[in-house]
Coordinates of C-alpha atoms in Angstrom, one line a residue:
M56 CA 128.7 114.0 -104.7
A57 CA 130.2 111.6 -102.9
A58 CA 132.0 108.7 -104.5
A59 CA 130.8 105.8 -104.8
C60 CA 131.9 102.7 -102.1
Y61 CA 130.9 98.9 -103.2
P62 CA 131.6 95.9 -100.9
S63 CA 135.3 94.4 -102.1
S64 CA 134.2 91.4 -105.1
R65 CA 134.1 87.8 -104.7
F66 CA 132.5 84.9 -106.1
H67 CA 129.7 83.1 -105.0
R68 CA 130.2 79.8 -103.0
I69 CA 127.5 78.7 -105.0
H70 CA 129.3 77.7 -108.5
G71 CA 130.6 74.8 -111.4
A72 CA 131.2 71.2 -110.4
N73 CA 134.7 72.0 -111.7
V74 CA 135.3 75.1 -110.5
R75 CA 137.6 76.0 -107.9
L76 CA 137.9 79.0 -105.8
D77 CA 141.0 80.0 -103.7
P78 CA 140.8 80.7 -100.4
S79 CA 140.0 84.6 -101.3
R80 CA 137.1 83.3 -104.1
T81 CA 138.5 86.2 -106.3
Q82 CA 140.0 83.4 -108.8
A83 CA 138.0 81.0 -110.4
T84 CA 140.1 78.8 -111.7
R85 CA 137.8 75.7 -114.3
V86 CA 139.8 72.0 -112.8
E87 CA 139.3 69.4 -115.9
S88 CA 136.6 69.0 -119.1
F89 CA 135.3 72.6 -120.8
A90 CA 132.0 73.0 -119.3
N91 CA 130.8 73.6 -116.0
G92 CA 132.9 76.6 -115.3
L93 CA 129.7 78.9 -114.2
C94 CA 130.2 80.9 -111.6
F95 CA 128.2 83.9 -110.0
S96 CA 129.1 87.2 -107.6
Q97 CA 128.5 86.7 -104.5
E98 CA 126.2 90.1 -103.9
P99 CA 124.0 91.6 -106.7
L100 CA 125.1 94.2 -108.1
A101 CA 124.2 98.0 -107.8
P102 CA 123.8 100.2 -110.8
G103 CA 127.1 101.9 -111.7
Q104 CA 129.0 98.8 -109.7
I105 CA 131.4 97.1 -112.1
F106 CA 132.1 93.1 -111.3
L107 CA 135.5 93.0 -113.5
L108 CA 137.9 90.5 -114.1
E109 CA 141.3 90.1 -115.9
I110 CA 141.8 85.9 -118.0
E111 CA 144.5 84.6 -115.6
E112 CA 145.2 80.9 -117.6
K113 CA 144.0 79.6 -121.0
E114 CA 144.1 76.3 -122.4
L115 CA 144.5 74.9 -125.6
G116 CA 142.3 72.8 -127.3
W117 CA 138.7 74.1 -126.9
C118 CA 136.5 75.9 -129.1
G119 CA 135.4 78.9 -127.2
H120 CA 135.9 81.6 -124.5
L121 CA 134.8 83.7 -121.6
R122 CA 130.8 84.3 -121.6
V123 CA 129.9 86.8 -119.0
G124 CA 126.3 88.5 -117.8
L125 CA 123.8 89.5 -115.8
T126 CA 121.4 87.7 -114.3
A127 CA 118.4 88.4 -111.4
R128 CA 118.3 84.9 -110.4
D129 CA 119.6 84.4 -106.8
P130 CA 122.3 81.7 -107.3
S131 CA 121.8 79.6 -103.8
G132 CA 117.6 79.1 -105.3
L133 CA 119.4 77.8 -107.5
E134 CA 118.2 73.1 -107.7
A135 CA 121.5 72.5 -109.5
V136 CA 123.4 75.0 -111.0
P137 CA 123.6 74.7 -114.7
E138 CA 126.3 73.0 -117.6
Y139 CA 126.5 76.1 -119.2
S140 CA 125.4 79.6 -119.4
L141 CA 124.8 79.5 -122.8
P142 CA 121.6 77.8 -123.3
D143 CA 121.1 76.5 -120.6
L144 CA 120.8 79.1 -117.9
V145 CA 119.5 82.4 -120.5
N146 CA 116.7 80.0 -121.6
R147 CA 116.5 79.6 -118.4
G148 CA 114.5 83.1 -118.2
D149 CA 115.6 86.1 -116.4
S150 CA 119.6 85.7 -117.1
W151 CA 121.2 87.2 -120.1
V152 CA 124.5 85.9 -121.0
F153 CA 127.0 86.8 -124.5
A154 CA 130.6 84.6 -125.9
I155 CA 133.1 88.0 -124.9
T156 CA 135.0 88.5 -128.2
R157 CA 136.3 91.6 -130.8
N158 CA 132.5 92.2 -132.3
H159 CA 130.8 91.8 -129.0
N160 CA 126.9 91.1 -129.2
R161 CA 125.5 95.4 -128.7
V162 CA 122.6 97.0 -129.0
T163 CA 123.0 98.9 -132.3
P164 CA 122.4 102.8 -131.5
D165 CA 119.3 104.0 -131.8
T166 CA 119.2 108.5 -132.4
A167 CA 122.4 110.6 -134.4
A168 CA 123.0 111.1 -130.6
D169 CA 124.2 107.5 -128.8
Q170 CA 126.3 107.9 -132.3
A171 CA 128.1 109.8 -131.0
S172 CA 128.3 109.3 -128.1
V173 CA 130.4 105.9 -129.1
R174 CA 132.4 108.3 -130.9
V175 CA 133.9 110.7 -128.6
R176 CA 133.4 108.3 -125.7
G177 CA 137.3 107.3 -125.5
F178 CA 138.3 110.6 -125.9
L179 CA 136.2 113.1 -123.9
A180 CA 136.0 109.7 -120.6
D181 CA 139.6 109.9 -120.1
P182 CA 141.4 109.4 -117.2
Y183 CA 137.8 108.2 -116.7
L184 CA 135.8 105.6 -118.1
L185 CA 131.9 107.2 -118.4
I186 CA 128.8 105.7 -119.4
E187 CA 125.8 107.0 -119.3
Q188 CA 125.9 108.8 -115.7
V189 CA 127.8 106.4 -114.3
R190 CA 132.4 107.4 -113.8
I191 CA 134.8 105.1 -113.6
P192 CA 138.5 105.6 -113.5
R193 CA 140.2 104.0 -116.5
D194 CA 143.3 102.6 -114.5
K195 CA 142.0 99.3 -113.1
L196 CA 140.4 98.6 -116.1
V197 CA 143.3 97.8 -118.9
G198 CA 144.9 94.7 -118.7
R199 CA 148.6 94.8 -118.7
S200 CA 151.1 92.0 -119.7
R201 CA 153.9 90.3 -117.6
P202 CA 156.8 92.6 -116.7
G203 CA 159.5 91.1 -119.3
R204 CA 161.9 92.8 -122.3
Y205 CA 158.8 93.7 -124.7
S206 CA 156.6 94.3 -121.1
H207 CA 156.2 98.3 -121.7
I208 CA 155.8 97.3 -125.9
L209 CA 152.6 94.9 -124.6
D210 CA 151.1 97.5 -122.6
D211 CA 150.4 99.6 -124.9
L212 CA 149.0 96.9 -126.9
Y213 CA 146.5 96.3 -124.6
K214 CA 145.1 100.2 -123.1
S215 CA 144.4 100.8 -127.8
N216 CA 142.8 97.6 -127.5
V217 CA 144.2 96.2 -130.7
L218 CA 144.8 92.7 -128.8
P219 CA 141.9 90.4 -129.0
A220 CA 139.8 90.3 -126.2
T221 CA 140.0 86.7 -124.6
A222 CA 143.8 87.4 -124.6
R223 CA 146.7 86.2 -121.6
R224 CA 145.7 89.8 -119.2
S225 CA 143.0 91.1 -121.0
R226 CA 140.6 92.5 -118.6
I227 CA 136.5 92.1 -119.2
G228 CA 133.8 94.4 -117.1
V229 CA 129.5 93.9 -116.7
L230 CA 127.6 96.6 -115.1
Y231 CA 124.0 97.7 -115.9
T232 CA 122.6 101.7 -116.2
L233 CA 119.6 102.8 -114.8
Q234 CA 116.9 104.0 -117.6
P235 CA 114.4 106.3 -117.0
D236 CA 111.7 103.4 -118.0
G237 CA 113.1 102.5 -114.8
T238 CA 114.9 99.1 -116.2
A239 CA 118.3 99.1 -116.8
D240 CA 120.8 98.5 -119.5
M241 CA 123.2 95.9 -119.9
H242 CA 127.0 96.8 -120.6
M243 CA 130.1 95.3 -121.6
V244 CA 134.1 96.9 -120.3
I245 CA 136.5 95.6 -122.0
N246 CA 140.4 96.4 -122.0
G247 CA 138.9 99.5 -121.1
E248 CA 136.5 100.1 -123.3
D249 CA 132.5 100.5 -123.2
M250 CA 130.8 98.3 -126.2
G251 CA 127.8 99.7 -125.5
P252 CA 124.7 98.3 -124.7
S253 CA 124.7 94.5 -125.1
A254 CA 121.0 94.0 -123.4
R255 CA 117.8 96.5 -122.4
G256 CA 114.7 95.7 -120.5
L257 CA 117.1 94.4 -117.7
P258 CA 114.9 94.3 -114.6
A259 CA 115.8 96.7 -112.7
S260 CA 113.9 96.2 -109.3
R261 CA 115.2 92.8 -109.1
P262 CA 119.3 91.9 -107.3
L263 CA 121.2 91.2 -110.6
Y264 CA 123.9 88.9 -110.2
A265 CA 126.9 89.1 -112.8
V266 CA 127.5 85.4 -114.4
V267 CA 131.0 83.9 -114.9
D268 CA 131.6 81.5 -117.7
V269 CA 135.4 80.0 -117.4
F270 CA 134.0 77.7 -120.3
A271 CA 136.7 76.1 -123.5
S272 CA 139.2 77.9 -123.7
T273 CA 140.0 80.0 -120.5
K274 CA 141.2 78.3 -117.9
S275 CA 141.2 80.7 -115.0
V276 CA 139.7 84.8 -113.8
R277 CA 140.7 86.8 -111.1
L278 CA 138.7 89.5 -109.8
I279 CA 140.0 93.2 -109.9
Q280 CA 139.3 95.5 -107.5
V281 CA 138.0 98.3 -108.2
E282 CA 139.2 102.7 -106.4
Y283 CA 135.5 104.3 -107.4
G284 CA 136.8 107.4 -105.9
F285 CA 140.2 108.9 -104.7
P286 CA 143.2 107.6 -105.5
S287 CA 144.6 105.1 -102.6
L288 CA 147.9 107.1 -101.6
Q289 CA 150.0 103.6 -102.9
T290 CA 147.7 103.6 -106.5
L291 CA 149.2 107.7 -106.9
C292 CA 152.7 107.1 -106.1
R293 CA 152.1 103.2 -107.9
L294 CA 151.1 105.8 -111.4
V295 CA 154.1 108.0 -110.3
I296 CA 157.3 106.0 -110.7
Q297 CA 155.1 103.5 -113.6
K298 CA 155.4 107.6 -115.5
H299 CA 159.0 107.6 -114.7
V300 CA 160.4 104.5 -115.9
V301 CA 160.8 102.9 -119.8
H302 CA 159.5 99.7 -118.5
R303 CA 158.4 98.0 -115.2
L304 CA 161.6 95.5 -115.9
A305 CA 163.4 98.8 -114.7
I306 CA 161.0 99.0 -110.8
D307 CA 164.2 96.6 -110.3
G308 CA 166.4 99.0 -109.9
L309 CA 165.0 101.6 -108.3
N310 CA 166.2 102.1 -104.0
L311 CA 162.1 101.1 -103.0
P312 CA 160.8 98.2 -100.5
P313 CA 159.9 94.9 -102.1
L314 CA 157.0 94.9 -101.6
L315 CA 156.5 99.2 -102.8
K316 CA 158.1 97.7 -105.9
N317 CA 156.1 94.3 -107.0
F318 CA 153.2 96.5 -106.6
C319 CA 154.7 98.2 -108.9
K320 CA 155.7 96.0 -111.3
Y321 CA 152.0 93.8 -111.5
E322 CA 149.2 96.3 -110.8

């Protein structure tokens, strides 16, 4: 089967009043207040396509965190971008948004088979995350700390998903999977772990856009591009180099081009 090929993820030009996008539209920052931080994906997501982001910056003094979900409303058709995703956008209908927490909202498994799937998902999927029929490389799904003396310890905490889901460098993704009845299930992925279906019965026949609310203590997020097919030569080199160093600071002592060093340290 041919590998899925999706366009690069970008934020939509339509967004909340307090959001500033970088020139590439891959980083969204709320520049004031705690609200009006609503963002959307540039294009509707394809089935199985993950819209993945990393929490880049936090802001103390606010109560609440990042909110993520899907909407069947075309952002270009909004008369005005709502101040909040919850409850404003959701109350308009055709939108499914949840606050990101450790015990994330999820649909209770219906059958023993569903429950067994939840228990073994992580064990059987490595190095890919399997969500029903969707297969996503784990490499980009897990957050990583900034290079430093203890970065190798922090990186292990991200991999085991024991840090708060709203911590800096955590990576959160949203996608949907098609169901036999023609509807879709929405899934959240936090640091490489599928949180299970967060909502069911979404209208798969309609375009579904990702929703990201840069709310309260979450100040800035950046999009992470995912390689769905065979890894690039650049990615394979990075994985081999990282496998043979104790922590990423040791990369500075290797006889490598500066650009490759930076790629290995920060990606």
